[in-house]
Short mmCIF file of N, CA and C in Angstrom, two decimals:
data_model
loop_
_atom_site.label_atom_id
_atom_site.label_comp_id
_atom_site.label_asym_id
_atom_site.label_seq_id
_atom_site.Cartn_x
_atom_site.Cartn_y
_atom_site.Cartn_z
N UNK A 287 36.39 102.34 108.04
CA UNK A 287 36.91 103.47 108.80
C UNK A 287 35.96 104.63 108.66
N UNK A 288 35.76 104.87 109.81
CA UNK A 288 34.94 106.38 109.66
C UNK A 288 35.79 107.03 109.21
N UNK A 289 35.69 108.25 108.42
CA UNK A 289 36.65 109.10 107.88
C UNK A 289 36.85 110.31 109.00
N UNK A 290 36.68 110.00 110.04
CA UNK A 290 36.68 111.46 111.17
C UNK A 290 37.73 110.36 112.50
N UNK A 291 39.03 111.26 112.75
CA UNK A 291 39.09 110.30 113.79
C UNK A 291 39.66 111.45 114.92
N UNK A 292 39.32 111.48 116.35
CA UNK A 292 39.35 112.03 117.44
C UNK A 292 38.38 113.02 116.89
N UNK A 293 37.83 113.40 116.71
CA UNK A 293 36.25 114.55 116.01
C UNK A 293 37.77 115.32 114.90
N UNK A 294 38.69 114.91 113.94
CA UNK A 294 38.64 115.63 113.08
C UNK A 294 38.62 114.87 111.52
N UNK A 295 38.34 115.56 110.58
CA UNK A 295 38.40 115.14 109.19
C UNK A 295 39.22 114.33 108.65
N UNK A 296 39.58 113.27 108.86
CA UNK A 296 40.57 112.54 107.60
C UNK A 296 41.25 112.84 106.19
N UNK A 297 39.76 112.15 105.83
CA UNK A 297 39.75 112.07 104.31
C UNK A 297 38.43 112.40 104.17
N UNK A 298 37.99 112.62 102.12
CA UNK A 298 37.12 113.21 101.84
C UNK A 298 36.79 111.20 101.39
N UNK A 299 35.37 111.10 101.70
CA UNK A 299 34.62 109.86 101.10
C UNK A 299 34.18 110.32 99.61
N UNK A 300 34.25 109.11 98.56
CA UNK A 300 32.89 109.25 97.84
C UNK A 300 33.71 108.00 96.98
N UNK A 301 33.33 108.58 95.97
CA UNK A 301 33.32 107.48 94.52
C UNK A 301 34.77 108.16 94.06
N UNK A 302 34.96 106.59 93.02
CA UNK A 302 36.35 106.97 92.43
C UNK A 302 36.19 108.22 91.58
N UNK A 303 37.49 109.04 91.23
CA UNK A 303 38.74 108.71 91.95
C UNK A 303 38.41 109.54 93.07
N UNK A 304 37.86 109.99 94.03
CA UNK A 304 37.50 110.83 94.81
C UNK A 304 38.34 109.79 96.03
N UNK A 305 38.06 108.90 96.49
CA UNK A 305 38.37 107.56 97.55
C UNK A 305 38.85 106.30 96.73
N UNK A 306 40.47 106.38 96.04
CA UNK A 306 40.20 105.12 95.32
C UNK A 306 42.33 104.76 95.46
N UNK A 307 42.44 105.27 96.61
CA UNK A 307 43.54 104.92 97.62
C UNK A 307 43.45 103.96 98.80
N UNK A 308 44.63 103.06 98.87
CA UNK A 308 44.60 102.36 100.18
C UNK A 308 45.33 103.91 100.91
N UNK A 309 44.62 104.40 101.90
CA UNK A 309 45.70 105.52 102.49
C UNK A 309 45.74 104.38 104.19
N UNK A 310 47.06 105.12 104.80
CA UNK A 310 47.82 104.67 105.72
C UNK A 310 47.65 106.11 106.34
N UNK A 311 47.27 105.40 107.93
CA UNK A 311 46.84 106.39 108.75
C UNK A 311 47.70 106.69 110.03
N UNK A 312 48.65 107.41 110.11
CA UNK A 312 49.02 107.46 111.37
C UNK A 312 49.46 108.25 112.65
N UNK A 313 49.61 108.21 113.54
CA UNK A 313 49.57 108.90 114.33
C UNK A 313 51.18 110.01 114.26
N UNK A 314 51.25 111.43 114.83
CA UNK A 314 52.59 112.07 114.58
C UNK A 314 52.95 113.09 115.31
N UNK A 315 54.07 114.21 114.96
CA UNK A 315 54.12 115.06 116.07
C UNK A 315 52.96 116.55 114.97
N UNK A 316 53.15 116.80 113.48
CA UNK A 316 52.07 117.62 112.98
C UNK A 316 51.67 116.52 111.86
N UNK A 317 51.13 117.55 111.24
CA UNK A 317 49.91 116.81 109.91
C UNK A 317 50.89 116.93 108.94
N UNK A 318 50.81 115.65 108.27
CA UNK A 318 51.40 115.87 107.25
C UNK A 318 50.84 114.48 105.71
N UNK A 319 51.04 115.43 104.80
CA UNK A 319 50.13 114.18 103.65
C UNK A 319 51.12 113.91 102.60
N UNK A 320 51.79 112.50 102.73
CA UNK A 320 52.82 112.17 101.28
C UNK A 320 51.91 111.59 100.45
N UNK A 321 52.61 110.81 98.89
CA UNK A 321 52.24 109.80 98.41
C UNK A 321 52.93 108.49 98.42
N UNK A 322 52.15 107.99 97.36
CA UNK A 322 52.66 106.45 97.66
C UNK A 322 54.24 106.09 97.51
N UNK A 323 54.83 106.68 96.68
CA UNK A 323 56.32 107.09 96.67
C UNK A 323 57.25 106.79 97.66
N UNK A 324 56.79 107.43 98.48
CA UNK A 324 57.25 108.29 99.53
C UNK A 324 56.85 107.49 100.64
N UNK A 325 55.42 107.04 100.86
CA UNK A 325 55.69 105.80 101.54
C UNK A 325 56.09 104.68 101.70
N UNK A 326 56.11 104.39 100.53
CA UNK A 326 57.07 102.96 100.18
C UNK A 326 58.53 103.39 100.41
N UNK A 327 59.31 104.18 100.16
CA UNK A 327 60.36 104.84 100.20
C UNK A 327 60.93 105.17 101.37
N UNK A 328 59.79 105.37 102.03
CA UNK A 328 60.44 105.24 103.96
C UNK A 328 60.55 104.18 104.84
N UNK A 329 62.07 103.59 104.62
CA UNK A 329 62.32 101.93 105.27
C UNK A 329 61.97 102.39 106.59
N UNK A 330 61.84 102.98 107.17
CA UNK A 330 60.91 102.70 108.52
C UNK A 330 59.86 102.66 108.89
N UNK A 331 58.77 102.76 107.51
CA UNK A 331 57.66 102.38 107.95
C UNK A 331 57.47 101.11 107.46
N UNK A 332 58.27 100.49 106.58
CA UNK A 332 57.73 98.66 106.14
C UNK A 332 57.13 98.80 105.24
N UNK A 333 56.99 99.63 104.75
CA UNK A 333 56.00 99.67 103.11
C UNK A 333 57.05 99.15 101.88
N UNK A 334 57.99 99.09 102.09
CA UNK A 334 58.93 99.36 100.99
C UNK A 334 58.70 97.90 99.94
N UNK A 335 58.08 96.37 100.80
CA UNK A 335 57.83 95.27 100.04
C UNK A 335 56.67 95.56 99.03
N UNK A 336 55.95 96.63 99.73
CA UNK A 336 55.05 96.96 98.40
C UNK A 336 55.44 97.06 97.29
N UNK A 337 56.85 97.43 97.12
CA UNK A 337 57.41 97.68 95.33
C UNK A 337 57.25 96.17 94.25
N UNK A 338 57.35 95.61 95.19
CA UNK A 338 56.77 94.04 94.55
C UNK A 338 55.65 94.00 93.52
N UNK A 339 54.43 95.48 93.83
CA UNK A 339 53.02 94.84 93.12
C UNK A 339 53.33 96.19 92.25
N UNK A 340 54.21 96.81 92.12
CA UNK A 340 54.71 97.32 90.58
C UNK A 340 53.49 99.03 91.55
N UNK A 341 53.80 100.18 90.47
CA UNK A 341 53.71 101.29 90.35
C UNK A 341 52.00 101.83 90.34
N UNK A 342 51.45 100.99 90.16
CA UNK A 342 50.32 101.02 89.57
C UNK A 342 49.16 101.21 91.33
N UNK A 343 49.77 99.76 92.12
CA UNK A 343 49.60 99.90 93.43
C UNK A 343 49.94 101.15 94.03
N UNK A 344 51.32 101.63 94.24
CA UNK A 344 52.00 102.33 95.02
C UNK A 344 51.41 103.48 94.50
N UNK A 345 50.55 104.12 93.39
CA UNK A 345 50.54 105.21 92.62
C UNK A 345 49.04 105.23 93.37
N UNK A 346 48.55 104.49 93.79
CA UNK A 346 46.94 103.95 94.65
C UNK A 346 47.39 104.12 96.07
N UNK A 347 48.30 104.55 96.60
CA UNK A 347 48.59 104.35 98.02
C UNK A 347 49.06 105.83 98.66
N UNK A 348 48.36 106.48 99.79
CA UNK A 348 49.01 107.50 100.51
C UNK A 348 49.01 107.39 101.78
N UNK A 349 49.84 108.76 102.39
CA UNK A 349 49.76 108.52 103.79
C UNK A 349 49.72 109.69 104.35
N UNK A 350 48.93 109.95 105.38
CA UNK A 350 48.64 110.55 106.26
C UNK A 350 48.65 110.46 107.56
N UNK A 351 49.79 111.17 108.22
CA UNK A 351 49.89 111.68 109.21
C UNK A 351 49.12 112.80 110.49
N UNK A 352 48.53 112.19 111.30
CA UNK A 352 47.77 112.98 111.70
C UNK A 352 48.33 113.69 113.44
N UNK A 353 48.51 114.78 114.07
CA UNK A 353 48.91 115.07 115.17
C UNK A 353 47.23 114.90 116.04
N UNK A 354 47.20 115.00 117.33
CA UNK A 354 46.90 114.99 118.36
C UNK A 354 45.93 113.52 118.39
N UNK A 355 46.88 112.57 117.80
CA UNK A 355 45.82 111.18 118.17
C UNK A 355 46.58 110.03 119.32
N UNK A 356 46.14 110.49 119.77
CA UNK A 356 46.47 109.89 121.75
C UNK A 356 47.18 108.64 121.56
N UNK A 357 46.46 107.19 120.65
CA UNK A 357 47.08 106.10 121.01
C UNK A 357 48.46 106.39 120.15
N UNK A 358 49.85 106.33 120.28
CA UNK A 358 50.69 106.22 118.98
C UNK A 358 51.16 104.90 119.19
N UNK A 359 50.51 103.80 119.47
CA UNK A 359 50.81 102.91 119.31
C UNK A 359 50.42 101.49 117.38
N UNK A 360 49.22 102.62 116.83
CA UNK A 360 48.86 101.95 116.29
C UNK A 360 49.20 102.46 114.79
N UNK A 361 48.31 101.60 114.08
CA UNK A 361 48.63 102.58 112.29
C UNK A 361 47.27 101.63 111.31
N UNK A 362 46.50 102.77 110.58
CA UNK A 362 45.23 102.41 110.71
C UNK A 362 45.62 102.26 108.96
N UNK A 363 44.90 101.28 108.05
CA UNK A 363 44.73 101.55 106.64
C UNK A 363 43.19 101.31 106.04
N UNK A 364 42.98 102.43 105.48
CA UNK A 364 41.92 103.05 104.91
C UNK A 364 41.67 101.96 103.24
N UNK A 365 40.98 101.17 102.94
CA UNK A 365 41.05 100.72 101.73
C UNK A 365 40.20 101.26 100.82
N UNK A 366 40.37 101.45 99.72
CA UNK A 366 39.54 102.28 98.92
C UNK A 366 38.22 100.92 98.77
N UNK A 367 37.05 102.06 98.34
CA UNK A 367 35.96 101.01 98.23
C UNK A 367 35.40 100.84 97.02
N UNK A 368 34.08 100.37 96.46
CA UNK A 368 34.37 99.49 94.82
C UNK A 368 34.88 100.56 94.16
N UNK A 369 35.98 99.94 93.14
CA UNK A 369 36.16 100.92 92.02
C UNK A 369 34.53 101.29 91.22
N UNK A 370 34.46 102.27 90.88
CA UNK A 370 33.30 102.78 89.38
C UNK A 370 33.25 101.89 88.70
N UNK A 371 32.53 101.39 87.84
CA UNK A 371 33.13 101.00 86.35
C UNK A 371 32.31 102.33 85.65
N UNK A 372 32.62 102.19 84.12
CA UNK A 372 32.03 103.37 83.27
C UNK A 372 30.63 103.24 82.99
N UNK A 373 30.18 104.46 83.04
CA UNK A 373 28.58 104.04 83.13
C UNK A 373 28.28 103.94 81.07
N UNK A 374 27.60 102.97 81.09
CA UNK A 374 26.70 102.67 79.96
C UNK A 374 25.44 102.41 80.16
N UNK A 375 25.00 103.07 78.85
CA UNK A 375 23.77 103.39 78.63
C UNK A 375 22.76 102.27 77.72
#
């Protein structure tokens, strides 16, 4: 995912923990940013089977709501990319 969608900002890219969320992207009437909680927690979006992979997932998961994105037919997920490991020397 490009992190820019209709020319505006998403999310911020980089290295963990900076990008180290699956975030859920979707279309709305304003902007609005929960967590994973809260998405799992809203039986109308279908997240809620996520409680299955325990706290640890869901505590890795947000969502963002974005206004003026034309298709509202869809719902985009952002996966975080490699975790870090610790640097040694």
């Amino acid at each position: 995912l490009d992190h820019y969608l209709r020319f505006r900002k998403v999310q911020t890219a980089g290295v963990a923990p900076t990008d180290d969320c699956f975030t859920v992207i979707l279309p709305g009437n304003e902007d609005n940013d929960q967590d994973g909680p809260a998405l799992v927690g809203d039986p109308d979006l279908g997240f809620d089977n996520l409680r299955q992979f325990g706290p640890t997932l869901i505590h890795h998961t947000q969502l963002k709501i974005r206004k003026d994105i034309r298709n509202s037919n869809f719902m985009m997920v952002d996966s975080p990319g490699m975790i870090d490991s610790p640097h040694s020397e």
